[in-house]
Amino acid sequence: MMKTPRERILINAYLVFFLVHDMQIGLGIVGVQRVIFVEARQDAWIAVLLSGLWIHLVVFIICQTLKQTEHDNIFSLHTFVYGRVLGWIANGAVVVYFLMVYTSLLLGYAEIMSTWMYPDFPLWSGALVLLLLTVYALYGGGLRLVAGASFLTFFMTIWIVFVFFQPLKYAEWIHLLPIWEATPKQMANGVLKTAYTMLGFEVLYIIYPFVKEKERVHRYAQFGVLLTTFFVAVVTVIAIVFFSPKQFDGTIWASLSMVKIAKLPFFERCEYLLIPLLILVILPNLLMSMWAMTRGGKELFRVKQKYLLFVFAFLSYVVAIIFEKRATINEFIDQVGYYGFGLSFVYPFILYVLVRIKKWAKGSAK
């Protein structure tokens, strides 16, 4: 069982809404529309809604799992269910997952910067800037800092949503028809492709012990998922009606391509404003992923998080500079999505059943 965190490092339950939502809305929102459209075509927005419904169910299962025993985080749950050795291995897999998520964010943003704004900007330098920003923010800080960053960046970037509505004046709503034409296999593939963008809610397994009003965690987490699902579905619909199917198939970053036509009174090229602002969008992702990584490392190695911060930052950077070509970066991000799908969309149900069985077995033995 994990020691009860000190009062001064706890966060209020309402901040779970911002942590979950901001962790879900990351770089994936820049190009997820095309990825889903390739699989489900004009029914891509339905795939997003189905994915959202599934996540609502998963969040419910996660919260129910955490409430069942005194083990209120995934690391102690693994030790409880699998034992010391296998539990250590399972916890290591969780840490590796967050390492992959963090590295994919470094690669994704550095690639966007080099493609859209600075063609001669080397990928390693872009990754290094984000890495240093993460280390500077987290050293001496903790979950309260991450929660505060999520809260602030949410309100600093929420206005971007309205920029996405400008392309609607060129909308061809006929592109949404016919509805439900995708086969069950295509729809399932569409749901799978949403995984990378909709990931993030699994942090509930780690932040739960640090929330003051635990009875409200489930409610605020569901609100966060609901807003994410709504936003991703809306931008997907806008992209479908804005692009022709042929254009959409060849558009890698649909969101950035759409805002190219948007004009603000004080700024003509909106994409040049949006790309730097993406740092604010992904900052909570970077901080939360690194914090979760170091938290898991502390459980594994019994070393303070501030020391592990440098170790995992170095590992992330080494992995990031291995990738140079877009094809390999995309392949890595796809692997993160598949890994995340298994860990976040499927595994919570397995863990819930195992915890129930273990709890029943311990009760019967008494």
Coordinates of N, CA and C in Angstrom, one line a residue, residues 133-312:
L133 N 12.5 22.6 -21.1 CA 11.3 23.2 -20.5 C 10.6 22.3 -19.5
T134 N 10.5 21.0 -19.8 CA 9.9 20.1 -18.9 C 10.8 20.0 -17.6
V135 N 12.1 19.8 -17.7 CA 12.9 19.6 -16.5 C 12.9 20.9 -15.7
Y136 N 12.9 22.1 -16.3 CA 12.9 23.3 -15.6 C 11.6 23.4 -14.8
A137 N 10.5 23.1 -15.4 CA 9.2 23.2 -14.8 C 9.0 22.2 -13.6
L138 N 9.5 21.0 -13.8 CA 9.2 19.9 -12.8 C 10.2 19.9 -11.7
Y139 N 11.4 20.3 -11.9 CA 12.4 20.2 -10.9 C 12.0 21.1 -9.7
G140 N 11.8 20.5 -8.6 CA 11.3 21.2 -7.4 C 9.8 21.4 -7.4
G141 N 9.1 21.0 -8.5 CA 7.7 21.0 -8.5 C 7.1 19.6 -8.4
G142 N 5.8 19.5 -8.6 CA 5.2 18.2 -8.5 C 3.8 18.2 -9.2
L143 N 2.9 17.4 -8.7 CA 1.6 17.3 -9.3 C 0.8 18.6 -9.2
R144 N 1.0 19.3 -8.1 CA 0.3 20.6 -8.0 C 0.7 21.5 -9.1
L145 N 2.0 21.5 -9.4 CA 2.5 22.4 -10.5 C 1.9 21.9 -11.9
V146 N 1.8 20.6 -12.1 CA 1.2 20.0 -13.3 C -0.2 20.4 -13.4
A147 N -1.0 20.3 -12.3 CA -2.4 20.6 -12.3 C -2.6 22.1 -12.5
G148 N -1.7 23.0 -11.9 CA -1.8 24.4 -12.2 C -1.6 24.8 -13.6
A149 N -0.6 24.1 -14.2 CA -0.3 24.3 -15.6 C -1.5 23.9 -16.5
S150 N -2.1 22.8 -16.2 CA -3.3 22.3 -16.9 C -4.4 23.3 -16.9
F151 N -4.6 23.8 -15.7 CA -5.7 24.8 -15.4 C -5.5 26.1 -16.2
L152 N -4.2 26.6 -16.2 CA -3.9 27.9 -16.9 C -3.9 27.7 -18.4
T153 N -3.3 26.7 -18.9 CA -3.2 26.5 -20.4 C -4.6 26.2 -21.0
F154 N -5.5 25.6 -20.2 CA -6.9 25.4 -20.7 C -7.5 26.7 -21.1
F155 N -7.5 27.6 -20.2 CA -8.1 28.9 -20.4 C -7.3 29.8 -21.4
M156 N -6.0 29.6 -21.5 CA -5.2 30.4 -22.4 C -5.4 29.9 -23.8
T157 N -5.8 28.7 -24.0 CA -5.9 28.2 -25.4 C -7.4 27.8 -25.9
I158 N -8.4 27.9 -25.0 CA -9.7 27.5 -25.3 C -10.3 28.4 -26.5
W159 N -9.8 29.6 -26.7 CA -10.3 30.4 -27.7 C -9.9 29.9 -29.1
I160 N -8.9 29.0 -29.2 CA -8.5 28.4 -30.5 C -9.7 27.7 -31.1
V161 N -10.6 27.1 -30.3 CA -11.7 26.3 -30.8 C -12.5 27.2 -31.8
F162 N -12.7 28.5 -31.5 CA -13.5 29.3 -32.4 C -12.8 29.5 -33.7
V163 N -11.5 29.4 -33.8 CA -10.8 29.6 -35.1 C -11.2 28.4 -36.0
F164 N -11.5 27.3 -35.5 CA -11.8 26.1 -36.3 C -13.2 26.2 -37.0
F165 N -14.0 27.2 -36.5 CA -15.3 27.3 -37.1 C -15.3 28.2 -38.4
Q166 N -14.3 28.9 -38.6 CA -14.2 29.7 -39.8 C -14.3 29.0 -41.1
P167 N -13.6 27.8 -41.2 CA -13.8 27.0 -42.4 C -15.2 26.6 -42.8
L168 N -16.1 26.7 -41.8 CA -17.5 26.2 -42.1 C -18.2 27.0 -43.2
K169 N -17.7 28.2 -43.5 CA -18.3 29.0 -44.5 C -18.1 28.4 -45.9
Y170 N -17.1 27.4 -46.0 CA -16.8 26.7 -47.2 C -17.3 25.3 -47.1
A171 N -18.1 25.0 -46.2 CA -18.5 23.6 -45.9 C -19.4 23.0 -47.0
E172 N -19.2 21.7 -47.3 CA -20.1 21.0 -48.2 C -20.6 19.8 -47.3
W173 N -21.8 20.1 -46.8 CA -22.4 19.1 -45.8 C -22.8 17.8 -46.5
I174 N -22.8 17.8 -47.8 CA -23.1 16.5 -48.5 C -22.0 15.5 -48.3
H175 N -20.8 16.0 -47.9 CA -19.7 15.0 -47.6 C -20.0 14.1 -46.5
L176 N -20.9 14.4 -45.6 CA -21.3 13.6 -44.5 C -22.1 12.4 -44.8
L177 N -22.7 12.4 -46.1 CA -23.6 11.3 -46.5 C -22.9 10.3 -47.4
P178 N -23.3 9.1 -47.4 CA -24.4 8.5 -46.6 C -23.8 8.1 -45.2
I179 N -24.7 8.2 -44.2 CA -24.3 7.9 -42.8 C -24.3 6.4 -42.6
W180 N -23.5 5.9 -41.7 CA -23.4 4.5 -41.4 C -23.0 3.6 -42.6
E181 N -22.2 4.1 -43.5 CA -21.8 3.3 -44.6 C -20.6 2.4 -44.3
A182 N -19.9 2.8 -43.3 CA -18.7 2.0 -42.9 C -19.1 0.7 -42.3
T183 N -18.3 -0.4 -42.7 CA -18.5 -1.7 -42.2 C -18.1 -1.8 -40.7
P184 N -18.6 -2.8 -40.0 CA -18.1 -2.9 -38.6 C -16.6 -3.0 -38.4
K185 N -15.9 -3.6 -39.4 CA -14.4 -3.7 -39.3 C -13.8 -2.3 -39.5
Q186 N -14.4 -1.5 -40.5 CA -13.9 -0.2 -40.7 C -14.1 0.7 -39.5
M187 N -15.3 0.6 -38.9 CA -15.6 1.4 -37.7 C -14.7 1.0 -36.6
A188 N -14.4 -0.3 -36.4 CA -13.5 -0.7 -35.3 C -12.1 -0.2 -35.6
N189 N -11.7 -0.2 -36.8 CA -10.3 0.4 -37.1 C -10.3 1.9 -36.9
G190 N -11.5 2.6 -37.2 CA -11.5 4.0 -36.9 C -11.4 4.3 -35.4
V191 N -12.1 3.5 -34.6 CA -12.0 3.6 -33.1 C -10.6 3.4 -32.7
L192 N -9.9 2.4 -33.2 CA -8.5 2.1 -32.9 C -7.6 3.3 -33.2
K193 N -7.9 3.9 -34.3 CA -7.0 5.0 -34.7 C -7.2 6.3 -33.9
T194 N -8.3 6.3 -33.2 CA -8.5 7.5 -32.3 C -7.7 7.3 -31.0
A195 N -7.2 6.1 -30.8 CA -6.5 5.8 -29.5 C -5.5 6.8 -29.1
Y196 N -4.6 7.2 -30.0 CA -3.4 8.0 -29.7 C -3.9 9.4 -29.2
T197 N -5.0 9.9 -29.9 CA -5.5 11.3 -29.5 C -6.3 11.2 -28.2
M198 N -7.0 10.2 -28.0 CA -7.9 10.1 -26.9 C -7.3 9.5 -25.6
L199 N -6.0 9.1 -25.7 CA -5.3 8.6 -24.6 C -5.1 9.7 -23.6
G200 N -4.8 9.4 -22.3 CA -4.5 10.4 -21.3 C -5.3 10.1 -20.0
F201 N -6.5 9.6 -20.2 CA -7.4 9.3 -19.0 C -6.8 8.3 -18.0
E202 N -5.8 7.5 -18.5 CA -5.2 6.5 -17.7 C -4.4 7.1 -16.6
V203 N -4.1 8.4 -16.6 CA -3.4 9.0 -15.5 C -4.2 9.0 -14.2
L204 N -5.5 8.6 -14.3 CA -6.3 8.5 -13.1 C -5.7 7.4 -12.2
Y205 N -5.1 6.4 -12.8 CA -4.4 5.3 -12.0 C -3.3 5.9 -11.1
I206 N -2.7 7.0 -11.5 CA -1.5 7.5 -10.8 C -1.9 8.7 -9.9
I207 N -2.8 9.6 -10.4 CA -3.1 10.8 -9.6 C -4.1 10.6 -8.5
Y208 N -4.8 9.5 -8.6 CA -5.9 9.3 -7.6 C -5.5 9.4 -6.2
P209 N -4.4 8.9 -5.7 CA -4.0 9.1 -4.3 C -3.8 10.5 -3.9
F210 N -3.6 11.4 -4.9 CA -3.2 12.8 -4.6 C -4.4 13.8 -4.6
V211 N -5.6 13.2 -4.8 CA -6.8 14.0 -4.9 C -7.5 14.1 -3.5
K212 N -7.9 15.2 -3.0 CA -8.5 15.4 -1.7 C -9.8 14.7 -1.7
E213 N -10.7 15.1 -2.5 CA -12.1 14.6 -2.5 C -12.2 13.5 -3.5
K214 N -11.9 12.3 -3.0 CA -11.8 11.1 -3.9 C -13.2 10.7 -4.4
E215 N -14.2 11.0 -3.7 CA -15.6 10.7 -4.1 C -16.0 11.5 -5.3
R216 N -15.3 12.6 -5.7 CA -15.7 13.4 -6.8 C -14.8 13.2 -8.0
V217 N -13.8 12.3 -7.9 CA -12.8 12.1 -9.0 C -13.5 11.6 -10.2
H218 N -14.4 10.6 -10.0 CA -15.1 10.0 -11.1 C -15.9 11.0 -11.9
R219 N -16.6 11.8 -11.2 CA -17.5 12.9 -11.9 C -16.7 13.8 -12.7
Y220 N -15.6 14.3 -12.2 CA -14.8 15.3 -12.9 C -14.0 14.7 -14.1
A221 N -13.6 13.4 -13.9 CA -12.9 12.7 -15.0 C -13.9 12.5 -16.1
Q222 N -15.1 12.1 -15.8 CA -16.1 11.9 -16.9 C -16.4 13.2 -17.7
F223 N -16.5 14.3 -16.9 CA -16.6 15.6 -17.6 C -15.5 15.9 -18.5
G224 N -14.3 15.6 -18.1 CA -13.1 15.9 -19.0 C -13.2 15.0 -20.2
V225 N -13.5 13.8 -20.1 CA -13.6 12.9 -21.3 C -14.7 13.4 -22.2
L226 N -15.9 13.8 -21.6 CA -17.0 14.3 -22.4 C -16.6 15.5 -23.3
L227 N -15.9 16.5 -22.7 CA -15.4 17.6 -23.4 C -14.4 17.2 -24.5
T228 N -13.5 16.3 -24.2 CA -12.6 15.9 -25.2 C -13.3 15.2 -26.4
T229 N -14.2 14.3 -26.1 CA -15.0 13.6 -27.2 C -15.7 14.6 -28.0
F230 N -16.4 15.6 -27.4 CA -17.1 16.6 -28.1 C -16.2 17.4 -29.1
F231 N -15.1 17.8 -28.5 CA -14.2 18.6 -29.3 C -13.6 17.9 -30.5
V232 N -13.2 16.6 -30.3 CA -12.6 15.8 -31.4 C -13.6 15.5 -32.4
A233 N -14.9 15.2 -32.0 CA -15.9 15.0 -32.9 C -16.3 16.2 -33.8
V234 N -16.3 17.4 -33.2 CA -16.6 18.6 -33.9 C -15.5 18.9 -34.9
V235 N -14.3 18.9 -34.6 CA -13.2 19.2 -35.5 C -13.1 18.1 -36.6
T236 N -13.5 16.9 -36.3 CA -13.6 15.9 -37.3 C -14.7 16.1 -38.4
V237 N -15.9 16.5 -37.9 CA -17.0 16.9 -38.8 C -16.6 18.1 -39.6
I238 N -16.0 19.1 -39.0 CA -15.6 20.3 -39.8 C -14.6 19.9 -40.9
A239 N -13.7 19.0 -40.6 CA -12.7 18.6 -41.6 C -13.3 17.8 -42.7
I240 N -14.3 17.0 -42.4 CA -15.0 16.2 -43.4 C -15.7 17.1 -44.4
V241 N -16.4 18.1 -43.9 CA -17.2 18.9 -44.7 C -16.4 20.0 -45.4
F242 N -15.2 20.3 -44.9 CA -14.3 21.3 -45.6 C -13.5 20.7 -46.7
F243 N -12.9 19.5 -46.5 CA -12.1 18.9 -47.6 C -13.0 18.0 -48.4
S244 N -12.6 17.9 -49.7 CA -13.2 16.8 -50.5 C -12.5 15.5 -50.1
P245 N -13.1 14.4 -50.3 CA -12.5 13.1 -49.9 C -11.1 12.9 -50.5
K246 N -10.9 13.3 -51.7 CA -9.5 13.2 -52.3 C -8.5 14.1 -51.6
Q247 N -8.9 15.3 -51.3 CA -8.1 16.3 -50.6 C -7.7 15.7 -49.2
F248 N -8.8 15.2 -48.6 CA -8.6 14.8 -47.2 C -7.6 13.6 -47.1
D249 N -7.6 12.7 -48.1 CA -6.7 11.6 -48.1 C -5.3 12.0 -48.1
G250 N -5.0 13.2 -48.8 CA -3.6 13.7 -48.9 C -3.2 14.7 -48.0
T251 N -4.1 15.0 -47.0 CA -3.8 16.1 -46.0 C -3.3 15.5 -44.7
I252 N -2.1 15.7 -44.4 CA -1.5 15.1 -43.2 C -2.0 15.8 -41.9
W253 N -1.8 17.1 -41.9 CA -2.2 17.9 -40.7 C -3.5 18.7 -41.0
A254 N -4.6 18.0 -40.9 CA -5.9 18.6 -41.3 C -6.2 19.9 -40.6
S255 N -6.0 19.9 -39.3 CA -6.3 21.1 -38.5 C -5.5 22.3 -38.9
L256 N -4.2 22.1 -39.1 CA -3.4 23.3 -39.6 C -3.7 23.7 -41.0
S257 N -4.1 22.8 -41.8 CA -4.5 23.2 -43.2 C -5.8 24.0 -43.2
M258 N -6.7 23.6 -42.3 CA -7.9 24.3 -42.2 C -7.8 25.8 -41.7
V259 N -6.9 25.9 -40.7 CA -6.8 27.3 -40.1 C -6.0 28.2 -41.0
K260 N -5.4 27.7 -42.1 CA -4.7 28.5 -43.0 C -5.6 29.6 -43.6
I261 N -6.8 29.2 -43.8 CA -7.8 30.2 -44.4 C -8.4 31.1 -43.4
A262 N -8.2 30.8 -42.2 CA -8.8 31.7 -41.1 C -8.0 33.0 -41.0
K263 N -8.6 34.1 -40.8 CA -8.0 35.4 -40.6 C -8.5 36.1 -39.4
L264 N -7.6 36.6 -38.6 CA -8.0 37.4 -37.4 C -7.6 38.9 -37.7
P265 N -8.3 39.8 -37.1 CA -8.1 41.2 -37.3 C -6.6 41.6 -37.1
F266 N -6.0 40.9 -36.2 CA -4.6 41.3 -35.8 C -3.6 40.3 -36.3
F267 N -4.0 39.3 -37.0 CA -3.1 38.2 -37.5 C -3.6 37.6 -38.7
E268 N -2.9 37.6 -39.8 CA -3.4 37.1 -41.1 C -3.1 35.6 -41.2
R269 N -1.9 35.1 -40.9 CA -1.6 33.7 -41.1 C -1.8 33.0 -39.7
C270 N -3.0 32.5 -39.5 CA -3.3 31.9 -38.2 C -2.5 30.7 -37.9
E271 N -2.0 29.9 -38.9 CA -1.2 28.7 -38.6 C 0.1 29.1 -37.9
Y272 N 0.6 30.3 -38.3 CA 1.9 30.7 -37.7 C 1.7 31.2 -36.2
L273 N 0.4 31.5 -35.9 CA 0.1 31.8 -34.5 C -0.2 30.5 -33.7
L274 N -0.9 29.6 -34.4 CA -1.4 28.3 -33.8 C -0.2 27.4 -33.4
I275 N 0.8 27.3 -34.3 CA 1.9 26.3 -34.1 C 2.7 26.7 -32.8
P276 N 3.1 27.9 -32.6 CA 3.8 28.2 -31.3 C 2.8 28.0 -30.1
L277 N 1.5 28.3 -30.3 CA 0.6 28.1 -29.2 C 0.4 26.6 -28.8
L278 N 0.8 25.7 -29.8 CA 0.7 24.3 -29.5 C 1.6 23.9 -28.3
I279 N 2.6 24.7 -28.1 CA 3.4 24.4 -26.9 C 2.6 24.4 -25.6
L280 N 1.7 25.4 -25.6 CA 0.8 25.5 -24.4 C -0.2 24.3 -24.3
V281 N -0.6 23.8 -25.5 CA -1.5 22.7 -25.6 C -0.8 21.4 -25.1
I282 N 0.4 21.2 -25.5 CA 1.1 20.0 -25.2 C 1.9 20.1 -23.8
L283 N 2.0 21.3 -23.3 CA 2.8 21.4 -22.1 C 2.3 20.5 -20.9
P284 N 0.9 20.5 -20.7 CA 0.4 19.6 -19.6 C 0.7 18.2 -19.9
N285 N 0.7 17.8 -21.2 CA 1.0 16.4 -21.6 C 2.4 16.1 -21.3
L286 N 3.3 17.0 -21.6 CA 4.8 16.8 -21.3 C 5.0 16.6 -19.8
L287 N 4.4 17.6 -19.1 CA 4.6 17.6 -17.6 C 4.0 16.4 -16.9
M288 N 2.8 16.0 -17.4 CA 2.1 14.9 -16.7 C 2.8 13.6 -17.1
S289 N 3.2 13.4 -18.3 CA 3.9 12.2 -18.7 C 5.2 12.0 -18.0
M290 N 5.9 13.1 -17.9 CA 7.2 13.0 -17.2 C 7.0 12.8 -15.7
W291 N 6.0 13.4 -15.1 CA 5.7 13.2 -13.7 C 5.3 11.8 -13.4
A292 N 4.4 11.3 -14.3 CA 4.0 9.9 -14.1 C 5.1 8.9 -14.2
M293 N 6.0 9.2 -15.2 CA 7.2 8.4 -15.4 C 8.1 8.3 -14.1
T294 N 8.3 9.5 -13.6 CA 9.2 9.6 -12.4 C 8.5 9.0 -11.2
R295 N 7.2 9.2 -11.1 CA 6.5 8.6 -10.0 C 6.6 7.0 -10.0
G296 N 6.4 6.5 -11.2 CA 6.6 5.1 -11.4 C 8.0 4.6 -11.1
G297 N 9.0 5.4 -11.5 CA 10.4 5.1 -11.2 C 10.6 5.1 -9.7
K298 N 10.0 6.0 -9.0 CA 10.2 6.0 -7.6 C 9.7 4.8 -6.9
E299 N 8.5 4.2 -7.4 CA 8.0 3.0 -6.9 C 8.9 1.8 -7.2
L300 N 9.5 1.9 -8.4 CA 10.4 0.8 -8.9 C 11.7 0.7 -8.2
F301 N 12.4 1.9 -8.1 CA 13.8 1.9 -7.6 C 14.0 2.6 -6.3
R302 N 12.9 3.1 -5.7 CA 13.0 3.8 -4.4 C 14.0 5.0 -4.4
V303 N 13.9 5.7 -5.5 CA 14.8 6.9 -5.7 C 13.9 8.1 -5.8
K304 N 14.4 9.2 -5.3 CA 13.6 10.5 -5.3 C 13.3 10.9 -6.8
Q305 N 12.1 11.4 -7.0 CA 11.6 11.8 -8.3 C 12.5 12.9 -8.9
K306 N 13.0 13.8 -8.2 CA 13.8 14.9 -8.7 C 15.1 14.4 -9.3
Y307 N 15.6 13.2 -8.8 CA 16.8 12.6 -9.4 C 16.4 11.8 -10.7
L308 N 15.3 11.1 -10.6 CA 14.9 10.3 -11.8 C 14.5 11.2 -12.9
L309 N 14.1 12.5 -12.6 CA 13.7 13.4 -13.7 C 14.9 13.6 -14.7
F310 N 16.1 13.7 -14.3 CA 17.2 13.8 -15.2 C 17.5 12.5 -15.9
V311 N 17.3 11.4 -15.3 CA 17.5 10.1 -15.9 C 16.6 9.9 -17.0
F312 N 15.3 10.1 -16.7 CA 14.3 9.8 -17.8 C 14.3 10.9 -18.9

